PDB file of C-alpha atoms in Angstrom:
ATOM      1  CA  GLY A   1     -11.294  -7.303  17.187  1.00 57.00           C
ATOM      2  CA  GLY A   2      -8.708  -8.463  19.719  1.00 58.00           C
ATOM      3  CA  PHE A   3      -7.736  -4.945  20.801  1.00 60.00           C
ATOM      4  CA  VAL A   4      -9.099  -5.421  24.306  1.00 66.00           C
ATOM      5  CA  ILE A   5      -9.666  -8.587  26.309  1.00 70.00           C
ATOM      6  CA  ARG A   6     -11.842  -9.030  29.387  1.00 72.00           C
ATOM      7  CA  ASP A   7     -10.919 -11.186  32.340  1.00 68.00           C
ATOM      8  CA  SER A   8     -14.174 -13.021  33.085  1.00 69.00           C
ATOM      9  CA  GLN A   9     -13.302 -13.625  36.746  1.00 74.00           C
ATOM     10  CA  ASN A  10     -12.554 -10.092  37.928  1.00 74.00           C
ATOM     11  CA  ARG A  11     -14.335  -8.369  34.978  1.00 73.00           C
ATOM     12  CA  GLU A  12     -11.343  -6.142  34.183  1.00 76.00           C
ATOM     13  CA  TYR A  13     -10.120  -5.184  30.736  1.00 73.00           C
ATOM     14  CA  ALA A  14      -6.565  -5.411  29.409  1.00 68.00           C
ATOM     15  CA  LEU A  15      -4.752  -4.770  26.154  1.00 61.00           C
ATOM     16  CA  GLY A  16      -5.413  -7.528  23.640  1.00 60.00           C
ATOM     17  CA  PRO A  17      -3.074  -9.237  21.202  1.00 56.00           C
ATOM     18  CA  ALA A  18      -4.171  -7.065  18.244  1.00 52.00           C
ATOM     19  CA  LEU A  19      -3.152  -3.880  20.057  1.00 50.00           C
ATOM     20  CA  ILE A  20       0.136  -5.389  21.156  1.00 52.00           C
ATOM     21  CA  GLY A  21       0.786  -6.480  17.545  1.00 48.00           C
ATOM     22  CA  LEU A  22      -0.098  -2.983  16.355  1.00 52.00           C
ATOM     23  CA  GLY A  23       2.484  -1.576  18.769  1.00 54.00           C
ATOM     24  CA  ARG A  24       5.169  -3.863  17.338  1.00 49.00           C
ATOM     25  CA  ALA A  25       4.161  -2.943  13.788  1.00 51.00           C
ATOM     26  CA  THR A  26       4.317   0.741  14.678  1.00 52.00           C
ATOM     27  CA  ARG A  27       7.861   0.344  16.030  1.00 52.00           C
ATOM     28  CA  ASN A  28       8.858  -1.448  12.824  1.00 58.00           C
ATOM     29  CA  SER A  29       7.108   1.203  10.710  1.00 65.00           C
ATOM     30  CA  VAL A  30       8.933   4.024  12.471  1.00 70.00           C
ATOM     31  CA  GLU A  31      12.242   2.307  11.745  1.00 76.00           C
ATOM     32  CA  LEU A  32      11.228   1.731   8.120  1.00 79.00           C
ATOM     33  CA  MET A  33      10.216   5.384   7.678  1.00 77.00           C
ATOM     34  CA  ARG A  34      13.500   6.570   9.160  1.00 81.00           C
ATOM     35  CA  HIS A  35      15.415   4.639   6.511  1.00 85.00           C
ATOM     36  CA  VAL A  36      13.082   5.386   3.596  1.00 89.00           C
ATOM     37  CA  ARG A  37      12.344   9.095   4.120  1.00 89.00           C
ATOM     38  CA  PRO A  38      15.466  10.280   2.228  1.00 93.00           C
ATOM     39  CA  ALA A  39      14.378   8.275  -0.845  1.00 93.00           C
ATOM     40  CA  LEU A  40      10.836   9.663  -0.571  1.00 92.00           C
ATOM     41  CA  ARG A  41      12.191  13.222  -0.433  1.00 93.00           C
ATOM     42  CA  GLU A  42      14.513  12.580  -3.369  1.00 94.00           C
ATOM     43  CA  LEU A  43      11.662  11.245  -5.526  1.00 93.00           C
ATOM     44  CA  HIS A  44       9.456  14.157  -4.501  1.00 92.00           C
ATOM     45  CA  GLU A  45      12.122  16.728  -5.390  1.00 93.00           C
ATOM     46  CA  ARG A  46      12.995  15.018  -8.665  1.00 94.00           C
ATOM     47  CA  TYR A  47       9.443  14.649 -10.012  1.00 91.00           C
ATOM     48  CA  ASN A  48       7.480  17.219  -7.961  1.00 90.00           C
ATOM     49  CA  GLU A  49       4.608  14.750  -7.654  1.00 91.00           C
ATOM     50  CA  THR A  50       2.977  13.026  -4.698  1.00 91.00           C
ATOM     51  CA  VAL A  51       5.089  10.229  -3.196  1.00 93.00           C
ATOM     52  CA  ASN A  52       3.730   7.488  -0.916  1.00 91.00           C
ATOM     53  CA  LEU A  53       5.066   4.766   1.341  1.00 90.00           C
ATOM     54  CA  GLY A  54       2.695   1.897   2.060  1.00 88.00           C
ATOM     55  CA  VAL A  55       2.571  -1.575   3.563  1.00 87.00           C
ATOM     56  CA  LEU A  56       0.234  -4.513   2.981  1.00 87.00           C
ATOM     57  CA  CYS A  57      -1.753  -5.455   6.072  1.00 82.00           C
ATOM     58  CA  HIS A  58      -4.710  -7.858   6.117  1.00 79.00           C
ATOM     59  CA  GLY A  59      -5.468  -7.331   2.437  1.00 81.00           C
ATOM     60  CA  LYS A  60      -5.282  -3.533   2.585  1.00 84.00           C
ATOM     61  CA  ILE A  61      -2.600  -1.008   1.796  1.00 87.00           C
ATOM     62  CA  ILE A  62      -1.790   1.104   4.831  1.00 84.00           C
ATOM     63  CA  TYR A  63      -0.220   4.494   4.051  1.00 85.00           C
ATOM     64  CA  LEU A  64       2.683   5.211   6.390  1.00 83.00           C
ATOM     65  CA  GLU A  65       3.929   8.398   4.748  1.00 84.00           C
ATOM     66  CA  THR A  66       2.844  10.774   1.986  1.00 85.00           C
ATOM     67  CA  ILE A  67       4.654  13.788   0.597  1.00 87.00           C
ATOM     68  CA  GLU A  68       2.269  15.786  -1.554  1.00 84.00           C
ATOM     69  CA  SER A  69       3.215  17.702  -4.652  1.00 78.00           C
ATOM     70  CA  HIS A  70       3.281  21.506  -4.484  1.00 77.00           C
ATOM     71  CA  GLN A  71       1.781  21.842  -7.959  1.00 70.00           C
ATOM     72  CA  THR A  72      -1.671  23.366  -8.363  1.00 69.00           C
ATOM     73  CA  LEU A  73      -2.988  20.211 -10.031  1.00 61.00           C
ATOM     74  CA  ARG A  74      -1.833  17.369  -7.792  1.00 56.00           C
ATOM     75  CA  VAL A  75      -2.823  14.175  -6.074  1.00 62.00           C
ATOM     76  CA  THR A  76      -3.760  14.488  -2.431  1.00 61.00           C
ATOM     77  CA  VAL A  77      -4.111  11.436  -0.250  1.00 63.00           C
ATOM     78  CA  PRO A  78      -7.166  11.720   1.994  1.00 55.00           C
ATOM     79  CA  MET A  79      -6.774  11.123   5.695  1.00 47.00           C
ATOM     80  CA  LYS A  80      -8.045   7.570   5.253  1.00 52.00           C
ATOM     81  CA  VAL A  81      -5.345   5.211   6.333  1.00 63.00           C
ATOM     82  CA  GLU A  82      -5.980   2.273   4.020  1.00 67.00           C
ATOM     83  CA  ASP A  83      -6.716   1.447   0.406  1.00 77.00           C
ATOM     84  CA  ASN A  84      -7.378  -1.606  -1.763  1.00 81.00           C
ATOM     85  CA  PHE A  85      -4.341  -3.678  -2.725  1.00 85.00           C
ATOM     86  CA  HIS A  86      -5.732  -4.604  -6.146  1.00 87.00           C
ATOM     87  CA  THR A  87      -6.426  -1.028  -7.279  1.00 89.00           C
ATOM     88  CA  THR A  88      -3.171   0.593  -6.162  1.00 91.00           C
ATOM     89  CA  ALA A  89       0.312   0.390  -7.635  1.00 95.00           C
ATOM     90  CA  LEU A  90       1.593   0.050  -4.054  1.00 95.00           C
ATOM     91  CA  GLY A  91      -0.469  -3.084  -3.508  1.00 94.00           C
ATOM     92  CA  LYS A  92       0.359  -4.652  -6.840  1.00 95.00           C
ATOM     93  CA  ALA A  93       4.092  -3.937  -6.367  1.00 97.00           C
ATOM     94  CA  ILE A  94       4.064  -5.745  -3.018  1.00 95.00           C
ATOM     95  CA  LEU A  95       1.988  -8.634  -4.387  1.00 95.00           C
ATOM     96  CA  ALA A  96       4.390  -9.022  -7.318  1.00 96.00           C
ATOM     97  CA  ALA A  97       7.254  -9.577  -4.879  1.00 96.00           C
ATOM     98  CA  ILE A  98       5.651 -12.112  -2.528  1.00 93.00           C
ATOM     99  CA  PRO A  99       5.805 -15.907  -2.996  1.00 92.00           C
ATOM    100  CA  ASP A 100       3.029 -17.482  -5.100  1.00 91.00           C
ATOM    101  CA  ASP A 101       1.359 -19.285  -2.180  1.00 90.00           C
ATOM    102  CA  LEU A 102       1.036 -16.074  -0.159  1.00 89.00           C
ATOM    103  CA  LEU A 103      -0.065 -14.178  -3.273  1.00 90.00           C
ATOM    104  CA  LEU A 104      -2.908 -16.611  -3.968  1.00 89.00           C
ATOM    105  CA  GLU A 105      -3.930 -16.671  -0.305  1.00 88.00           C
ATOM    106  CA  THR A 106      -4.065 -12.846  -0.166  1.00 87.00           C
ATOM    107  CA  ILE A 107      -6.155 -12.615  -3.335  1.00 87.00           C
ATOM    108  CA  GLN A 108      -8.529 -15.434  -2.349  1.00 84.00           C
ATOM    109  CA  GLU A 109      -9.152 -13.954   1.122  1.00 82.00           C
ATOM    110  CA  SER A 110     -10.126 -10.562  -0.301  1.00 80.00           C
ATOM    111  CA  ARG A 111     -13.062  -9.274  -2.268  1.00 79.00           C
ATOM    112  CA  LEU A 112     -11.856  -7.570  -5.422  1.00 83.00           C
ATOM    113  CA  MET A 113     -14.278  -4.651  -5.323  1.00 82.00           C
ATOM    114  CA  LYS A 114     -14.973  -2.460  -8.339  1.00 85.00           C
ATOM    115  CA  ARG A 115     -13.635   1.036  -7.620  1.00 81.00           C
ATOM    116  CA  THR A 116     -13.368   2.541 -11.107  1.00 84.00           C
ATOM    117  CA  VAL A 117     -14.165   1.351 -14.616  1.00 82.00           C
ATOM    118  CA  ASN A 118     -10.457   0.485 -15.028  1.00 85.00           C
ATOM    119  CA  ASN A 119      -9.695  -1.668 -11.995  1.00 81.00           C
ATOM    120  CA  LEU A 120      -9.367  -5.438 -12.164  1.00 76.00           C
ATOM    121  CA  VAL A 121     -11.939  -7.547 -10.373  1.00 79.00           C
ATOM    122  CA  SER A 122     -11.163 -11.030 -11.665  1.00 85.00           C
ATOM    123  CA  GLN A 123      -8.415 -13.109 -10.104  1.00 88.00           C
ATOM    124  CA  GLN A 124      -7.136 -14.122 -13.552  1.00 90.00           C
ATOM    125  CA  GLN A 125      -6.731 -10.497 -14.684  1.00 90.00           C
ATOM    126  CA  LEU A 126      -5.041  -9.512 -11.438  1.00 90.00           C
ATOM    127  CA  LEU A 127      -2.653 -12.480 -11.566  1.00 92.00           C
ATOM    128  CA  ALA A 128      -1.724 -11.619 -15.178  1.00 93.00           C
ATOM    129  CA  THR A 129      -1.031  -8.004 -14.173  1.00 93.00           C
ATOM    130  CA  ILE A 130       1.063  -9.122 -11.202  1.00 94.00           C
ATOM    131  CA  LYS A 131       3.039 -11.498 -13.433  1.00 95.00           C
ATOM    132  CA  LYS A 132       3.803  -8.556 -15.745  1.00 95.00           C
ATOM    133  CA  SER A 133       4.816  -6.427 -12.734  1.00 96.00           C
ATOM    134  CA  ARG A 134       7.206  -9.175 -11.609  1.00 95.00           C
ATOM    135  CA  THR A 135       8.902  -9.050 -14.985  1.00 95.00           C
ATOM    136  CA  LEU A 136       9.097  -5.244 -15.011  1.00 96.00           C
ATOM    137  CA  GLY A 137      10.097  -4.850 -11.340  1.00 95.00           C
ATOM    138  CA  TYR A 138       7.400  -2.222 -10.753  1.00 97.00           C
ATOM    139  CA  ALA A 139       3.607  -1.923 -10.820  1.00 97.00           C
ATOM    140  CA  ILE A 140       1.231   0.569 -12.391  1.00 94.00           C
ATOM    141  CA  ASP A 141      -2.159   1.955 -11.380  1.00 93.00           C
ATOM    142  CA  ASN A 142      -3.682   3.379 -14.558  1.00 92.00           C
ATOM    143  CA  GLU A 143      -6.769   5.149 -13.196  1.00 91.00           C
ATOM    144  CA  GLU A 144      -7.698   2.014 -11.252  1.00 89.00           C
ATOM    145  CA  ASP A 145      -7.852   3.595  -7.807  1.00 85.00           C
ATOM    146  CA  GLU A 146      -9.017   7.058  -8.891  1.00 85.00           C
ATOM    147  CA  ILE A 147     -10.034   8.339 -12.312  1.00 89.00           C
ATOM    148  CA  GLY A 148      -7.647  11.023 -13.567  1.00 88.00           C
ATOM    149  CA  PHE A 149      -4.525   9.710 -11.809  1.00 90.00           C
ATOM    150  CA  ARG A 150      -1.706   7.317 -12.625  1.00 91.00           C
ATOM    151  CA  CYS A 151       0.750   5.793 -10.225  1.00 93.00           C
ATOM    152  CA  VAL A 152       3.918   3.733 -10.449  1.00 96.00           C
ATOM    153  CA  ALA A 153       5.332   1.790  -7.488  1.00 97.00           C
ATOM    154  CA  ALA A 154       8.226  -0.474  -6.607  1.00 97.00           C
ATOM    155  CA  PRO A 155       8.563  -2.827  -3.651  1.00 96.00           C
ATOM    156  CA  ILE A 156      11.036  -2.394  -0.813  1.00 93.00           C
ATOM    157  CA  LEU A 157      12.626  -5.763  -0.077  1.00 91.00           C
ATOM    158  CA  ASN A 158      14.257  -6.922   3.149  1.00 87.00           C
ATOM    159  CA  SER A 159      17.498  -8.929   3.288  1.00 85.00           C
ATOM    160  CA  SER A 160      15.510 -12.112   2.500  1.00 88.00           C
ATOM    161  CA  ASN A 161      14.037 -10.533  -0.670  1.00 90.00           C
ATOM    162  CA  PHE A 162      10.599 -10.326   0.967  1.00 91.00           C
ATOM    163  CA  PRO A 163       8.585  -7.133   0.364  1.00 92.00           C
ATOM    164  CA  ILE A 164       8.110  -5.114   3.542  1.00 89.00           C
ATOM    165  CA  ALA A 165       6.623  -2.033   1.850  1.00 90.00           C
ATOM    166  CA  ALA A 166       6.416  -0.154  -1.436  1.00 94.00           C
ATOM    167  CA  ILE A 167       7.091   3.375  -2.631  1.00 96.00           C
ATOM    168  CA  SER A 168       4.962   5.084  -5.270  1.00 95.00           C
ATOM    169  CA  VAL A 169       4.849   8.267  -7.301  1.00 95.00           C
ATOM    170  CA  THR A 170       1.338   9.452  -8.203  1.00 90.00           C
ATOM    171  CA  ALA A 171       0.403  12.158 -10.698  1.00 88.00           C
ATOM    172  CA  PRO A 172      -2.580  13.489 -12.620  1.00 87.00           C
ATOM    173  CA  ILE A 173      -2.780  11.857 -16.058  1.00 86.00           C
ATOM    174  CA  SER A 174      -2.130  15.264 -17.648  1.00 81.00           C
ATOM    175  CA  HIS A 175       1.388  15.133 -16.124  1.00 78.00           C
ATOM    176  CA  THR A 176       2.158  11.625 -17.437  1.00 72.00           C
ATOM    177  CA  SER A 177       2.978  10.425 -20.902  1.00 61.00           C
TER     178      SER A 177
END
């Protein structure tokens, strides 16, 4: 996977480009979290629901931060680090903010797996949903990632208007209207 490389002459191992890239991404993620944490806390306090920060990486959503609700009935994010971009509001919010060529490339390189009865598995349906999210400025997961939960997310844009992450609020459907 590029995390380790082997020198064929002296048969020694060294850090590979993937691990070095992961180190750079981690530095950038730490900086991102430092700036975004106050907004995550504010959303959490305002709605008392689970709040997430995620990034798109190789067709997956990587969770960088989660603040779980203190309510008895709440969404908990398992210790898994990644999720599908097409089933999550985080993923769709980021996709809605990227240029069309990168959007199509991301969708075409990924398998749109069926996760629940509600998630989109055709490129046409996903593109229509993303177009709607572009107009709204946010994306919705309506029981597409997990049955019984809804989520709304908005992208975080850098100074070039490119999405570097997204923030979401997730709640049981009984808490949403």
